[in-house]
Coordinates of C-alpha atoms and ligand atoms in Angstrom, one line a residue:
M1 CA -21.1 79.6 81.9
E2 CA -19.7 80.4 85.3
K3 CA -16.2 81.8 85.3
A4 CA -13.1 81.8 87.7
K5 CA -9.6 83.1 87.1
I6 CA -7.8 80.9 89.6
A7 CA -7.9 77.1 89.8
V8 CA -6.5 74.3 91.9
I9 CA -5.9 70.8 90.4
G10 CA -5.6 68.4 93.2
G11 CA -5.9 64.7 94.3
T12 CA -8.8 63.2 95.9
G13 CA -9.6 64.6 99.5
F14 CA -9.6 68.4 98.4
E15 CA -13.4 68.6 97.2
D16 CA -14.6 69.7 100.7
M17 CA -12.4 72.6 100.8
L18 CA -14.9 74.6 98.6
S19 CA -18.1 76.3 100.0
H20 CA -21.2 76.7 97.7
A21 CA -19.6 74.4 95.0
K22 CA -21.3 73.8 91.7
Q23 CA -20.5 71.0 89.4
L24 CA -19.8 72.0 85.8
R25 CA -19.8 69.8 82.6
V26 CA -17.4 71.6 80.3
K27 CA -17.0 70.3 76.5
T28 CA -13.6 70.6 75.0
P29 CA -12.0 69.3 71.9
Y30 CA -10.3 66.6 74.0
G31 CA -13.5 65.3 75.8
T32 CA -15.9 66.4 78.4
V33 CA -14.7 67.3 81.9
S34 CA -17.6 66.4 84.3
S35 CA -15.8 66.8 87.6
L36 CA -15.0 70.5 87.3
L37 CA -16.2 72.5 90.5
I38 CA -16.7 76.1 91.1
G39 CA -17.0 77.6 94.7
K40 CA -15.6 79.6 97.4
L41 CA -12.4 79.1 99.1
D42 CA -12.6 81.5 101.9
A43 CA -13.7 84.7 100.1
R44 CA -12.1 83.8 96.7
K45 CA -14.2 82.1 93.8
I46 CA -12.0 79.3 92.4
A47 CA -12.3 76.3 90.2
F48 CA -11.3 72.9 91.3
I49 CA -10.6 69.7 89.4
P50 CA -10.0 66.6 91.3
R51 CA -7.6 64.9 88.8
H52 CA -8.7 61.3 89.7
G53 CA -12.4 62.1 89.4
L54 CA -14.8 62.6 92.2
N55 CA -14.8 58.9 93.0
H56 CA -11.2 58.6 92.5
S57 CA -11.5 56.2 89.5
I58 CA -8.9 57.5 87.1
P59 CA -5.3 56.3 87.3
P60 CA -2.5 58.8 86.8
H61 CA -1.5 57.6 83.3
K62 CA -5.4 57.9 82.1
I63 CA -6.1 61.3 83.5
N64 CA -7.1 63.6 80.4
Y65 CA -4.7 66.3 81.2
R66 CA -5.4 68.1 78.1
A67 CA -9.2 68.3 78.7
N68 CA -8.7 69.5 82.2
L69 CA -6.5 72.3 81.2
F70 CA -8.6 73.3 78.2
A71 CA -11.7 73.4 80.3
L72 CA -10.0 75.5 82.9
C73 CA -8.8 77.9 80.1
K74 CA -12.4 78.0 78.7
I75 CA -13.9 79.2 82.0
G76 CA -11.4 82.1 82.1
V77 CA -8.7 80.5 84.5
E78 CA -5.2 82.3 84.2
C79 CA -3.6 80.9 87.2
V80 CA -3.6 77.2 88.2
I81 CA -2.0 75.6 91.5
G82 CA -1.4 71.9 91.0
T83 CA -1.2 69.8 94.3
N84 CA 0.6 66.4 94.3
A85 CA 1.7 63.7 96.7
V86 CA 5.1 62.8 96.2
G87 CA 7.7 60.3 97.4
A88 CA 11.1 61.9 98.9
I89 CA 14.2 60.8 97.0
N90 CA 16.4 63.5 98.7
T91 CA 16.5 62.0 102.3
N92 CA 16.6 65.4 103.8
F93 CA 12.9 65.5 102.8
K94 CA 10.7 63.7 105.3
P95 CA 7.0 62.6 105.2
A96 CA 4.4 65.5 105.9
D97 CA 7.1 68.0 104.4
I98 CA 5.8 70.5 101.9
V99 CA 7.8 71.2 98.6
V100 CA 7.5 73.9 96.1
P101 CA 9.5 72.5 93.2
H102 CA 11.5 74.8 91.0
D103 CA 12.2 72.4 88.2
F104 CA 11.0 69.0 86.8
V105 CA 12.2 65.9 84.7
D106 CA 9.6 64.0 82.7
F107 CA 9.8 60.4 82.8
T108 CA 6.3 59.9 81.6
R109 CA 5.7 57.7 78.4
Q110 CA 2.3 57.7 77.0
R111 CA 0.5 60.9 77.9
S112 CA -0.5 63.6 75.3
L113 CA 1.9 66.2 76.2
T114 CA 1.1 69.0 73.9
F115 CA -1.8 70.9 72.5
Y116 CA 0.4 71.5 69.4
D117 CA 0.5 68.0 67.6
K118 CA 0.0 70.0 64.2
A119 CA 1.0 73.3 62.8
P120 CA 1.8 75.9 64.1
V121 CA 5.0 73.9 65.2
T122 CA 5.6 75.4 68.9
H123 CA 8.3 75.1 71.1
T124 CA 7.6 76.6 74.5
D125 CA 10.5 77.8 76.6
F126 CA 10.9 75.9 80.0
S127 CA 14.0 77.7 81.2
H128 CA 11.7 78.7 84.2
P129 CA 9.6 75.7 84.4
Y130 CA 7.1 77.0 86.9
C131 CA 5.6 80.5 87.2
P132 CA 8.2 82.3 89.4
E133 CA 5.5 84.7 90.8
L134 CA 3.1 81.8 91.7
R135 CA 6.0 79.9 93.4
R136 CA 6.9 83.0 95.3
L137 CA 3.5 83.4 96.8
L138 CA 3.5 79.6 97.6
I139 CA 6.7 79.7 99.2
E140 CA 5.9 83.0 101.2
N141 CA 2.7 81.4 102.6
S142 CA 4.3 77.8 103.2
R143 CA 7.1 79.5 105.2
Q144 CA 5.5 82.3 106.9
H145 CA 2.8 80.2 108.7
H146 CA 5.0 77.3 109.7
Y147 CA 2.2 74.8 109.3
A148 CA 4.7 72.2 108.3
K149 CA 8.4 72.1 107.1
S150 CA 8.6 73.4 103.7
W151 CA 11.2 73.2 101.1
D152 CA 11.3 76.2 98.6
K153 CA 13.2 74.2 95.9
G154 CA 13.3 70.8 94.5
V155 CA 13.4 68.8 91.3
L156 CA 10.3 66.9 90.6
V157 CA 10.5 63.8 88.5
C158 CA 7.2 62.7 87.1
T159 CA 6.8 59.0 86.3
E160 CA 4.2 57.1 84.3
G161 CA 2.7 55.1 87.0
P162 CA 0.4 53.5 88.1
R163 CA 2.9 51.2 89.8
F164 CA 5.5 52.9 92.2
E165 CA 9.3 52.8 91.1
T166 CA 11.8 50.2 91.7
P167 CA 14.8 51.0 94.0
A168 CA 16.9 51.2 91.1
E169 CA 14.8 53.7 89.2
I170 CA 14.8 55.9 92.3
E171 CA 18.7 55.5 92.7
M172 CA 18.9 56.7 88.9
F173 CA 16.7 59.7 89.6
R174 CA 18.8 60.5 92.6
R175 CA 21.9 60.5 90.5
L176 CA 20.0 62.6 88.0
G177 CA 19.5 65.2 90.7
C178 CA 15.9 64.6 91.4
D179 CA 14.5 65.2 94.9
V180 CA 10.9 64.1 94.9
V181 CA 8.9 61.7 92.6
G182 CA 5.2 61.8 91.6
M183 CA 2.7 60.6 89.0
T184 CA 0.8 63.6 88.2
G185 CA 2.8 66.7 87.9
L186 CA 3.3 66.3 84.2
P187 CA 2.1 67.1 81.5
E188 CA -0.1 69.6 83.6
A189 CA 2.6 72.1 83.9
I190 CA 3.6 71.8 80.2
L191 CA 0.1 72.4 79.0
A192 CA -0.9 75.2 81.3
R193 CA 2.3 77.2 79.8
E194 CA 0.9 76.3 76.2
L195 CA -2.4 78.1 77.3
K196 CA -0.5 81.0 78.8
M197 CA -1.6 80.4 82.2
C198 CA 0.5 80.6 85.4
Y199 CA 1.2 77.2 87.1
A200 CA 3.1 76.3 89.9
A201 CA 2.9 73.0 92.1
L202 CA 2.4 72.5 95.8
C203 CA 3.8 69.1 96.8
F204 CA 3.4 67.2 100.0
V205 CA 5.8 64.3 100.7
S206 CA 3.6 61.1 101.7
N207 CA 6.5 58.6 101.9
M208 CA 10.3 57.8 101.3
A209 CA 10.7 56.8 97.8
A210 CA 11.1 53.0 96.9
G211 CA 14.4 51.5 98.5
L212 CA 14.4 54.1 101.1
Q213 CA 11.6 52.4 103.1
E214 CA 10.5 48.9 103.4
K215 CA 7.4 49.2 101.1
L216 CA 4.9 51.6 99.5
T217 CA 1.3 51.5 99.8
P218 CA -1.6 54.0 98.6
L219 CA -2.9 53.6 102.3
E220 CA 0.1 55.2 103.6
V221 CA -0.1 57.9 100.9
S222 CA -3.9 58.8 102.1
L223 CA -3.0 58.7 105.7
V224 CA -0.1 61.3 105.5
F225 CA -2.5 63.2 103.2
E226 CA -5.2 63.5 105.9
K227 CA -2.4 64.7 108.2
A228 CA -1.0 67.4 105.7
A229 CA -4.5 68.4 104.4
P230 CA -5.2 71.2 106.8
S231 CA -1.8 72.7 106.2
L232 CA -2.2 72.3 102.4
I233 CA -5.7 74.1 102.6
K234 CA -4.3 76.9 104.7
I235 CA -1.5 77.5 102.4
L236 CA -3.8 77.5 99.4
T237 CA -6.3 79.8 101.0
R238 CA -3.6 82.4 101.9
T239 CA -1.8 82.0 98.6
I240 CA -4.9 82.5 96.6
A241 CA -6.0 85.4 98.9
A242 CA -2.7 86.9 97.7
I243 CA -3.3 86.8 94.1
H244 CA -4.7 90.2 92.8
E245 CA -7.6 90.4 90.2
E246 CA -5.0 91.4 87.6
R247 CA -2.4 88.9 86.1
L248 CA 0.6 88.2 88.2
N249 CA 3.8 90.2 87.3
C250 CA 5.4 87.3 85.2
S251 CA 5.8 86.5 81.5
C252 CA 3.4 83.5 81.5
A253 CA 0.8 85.3 79.5
N254 CA 3.6 85.9 77.0
A255 CA 4.6 82.3 76.7
L256 CA 3.8 81.5 73.0
K257 CA 5.3 85.0 71.7
E258 CA 8.7 83.5 70.7
A259 CA 7.7 79.8 70.5
R260 CA 7.5 79.4 66.7
F261 CA 9.8 79.4 63.9
K262 CA 9.6 82.5 61.6
R263 CA 8.8 81.1 58.2
C264 CA 11.7 81.4 55.9
S265 CA 11.4 83.4 52.9
R266 CA 11.8 81.3 49.5
S267 CA 15.0 82.7 48.7
S268 CA 16.5 82.0 52.2
S269 CA 15.2 78.5 52.4
Q270 CA 16.8 77.7 49.2
L271 CA 20.2 78.6 50.4
Ligands
HPA1 N1 6.3 57.4 93.8 C1 5.4 58.1 92.8 N2 4.3 58.7 93.1 C2 4.1 59.0 94.5 C3 4.9 58.4 95.4 C4 6.0 57.6 95.2 O1 6.8 57.3 95.9 N3 4.3 58.8 96.6 C5 3.2 59.6 96.2 N4 3.0 59.5 95.0

């Protein structure tokens, strides 16, 4: 099977950024991933999964996040960049801006959010929710090249969708300290860490969130995406070119080392 060390998981519209793309079918314990592409982004071989399928048929709450991440792990991926369209809650952020979030809040409801539904009971540390090294590279490459206004911090709240939020929900998220809202950032970030992969998100603002503009439509999201896509692809290309063959200098590969309880000895458990 073809292998790759770096992957992008993105919305619809990124498929064409790869040259010499081959489509793979990868079987996993969670289902088969049939839309995984391997190809070249400039000089680097990468994997790409269009989250919503190749013909945009999978809504955010029905994406098989576990199969996608497991399939990437199976083909050797160590480093994943997730791209997301987001609505701006923080009114300093404007449509077409780029955001590299540093933290997230999970408001999803019915998604399989872990590979560890059974023993060993596993509690991964999310004190640093995204890989700091991958974030650093994304921030450097977003800033350095001035493609668009970029924000190097932001709290992303992920909602279940597929409907957009109400103004009251957005006001609640604002009071909670959230800057941007999307429907696809989670549980991707969680599952990647459970597989010891580096993961960071590259978001672009497609609209002001509900209540901050008159109404929200997918058409607007795709029109802003078309404008932002060349910048996003440049940032991805340069960031990926800056990732060396060896693993980044971060602790993502050790994410599970201290994530489990030590089994109590009989005498201490009787105390
Ligand atoms: N809310 C949720 N998801 C989104 C939005 C939004 O305003 N814009 C793009 N994806």
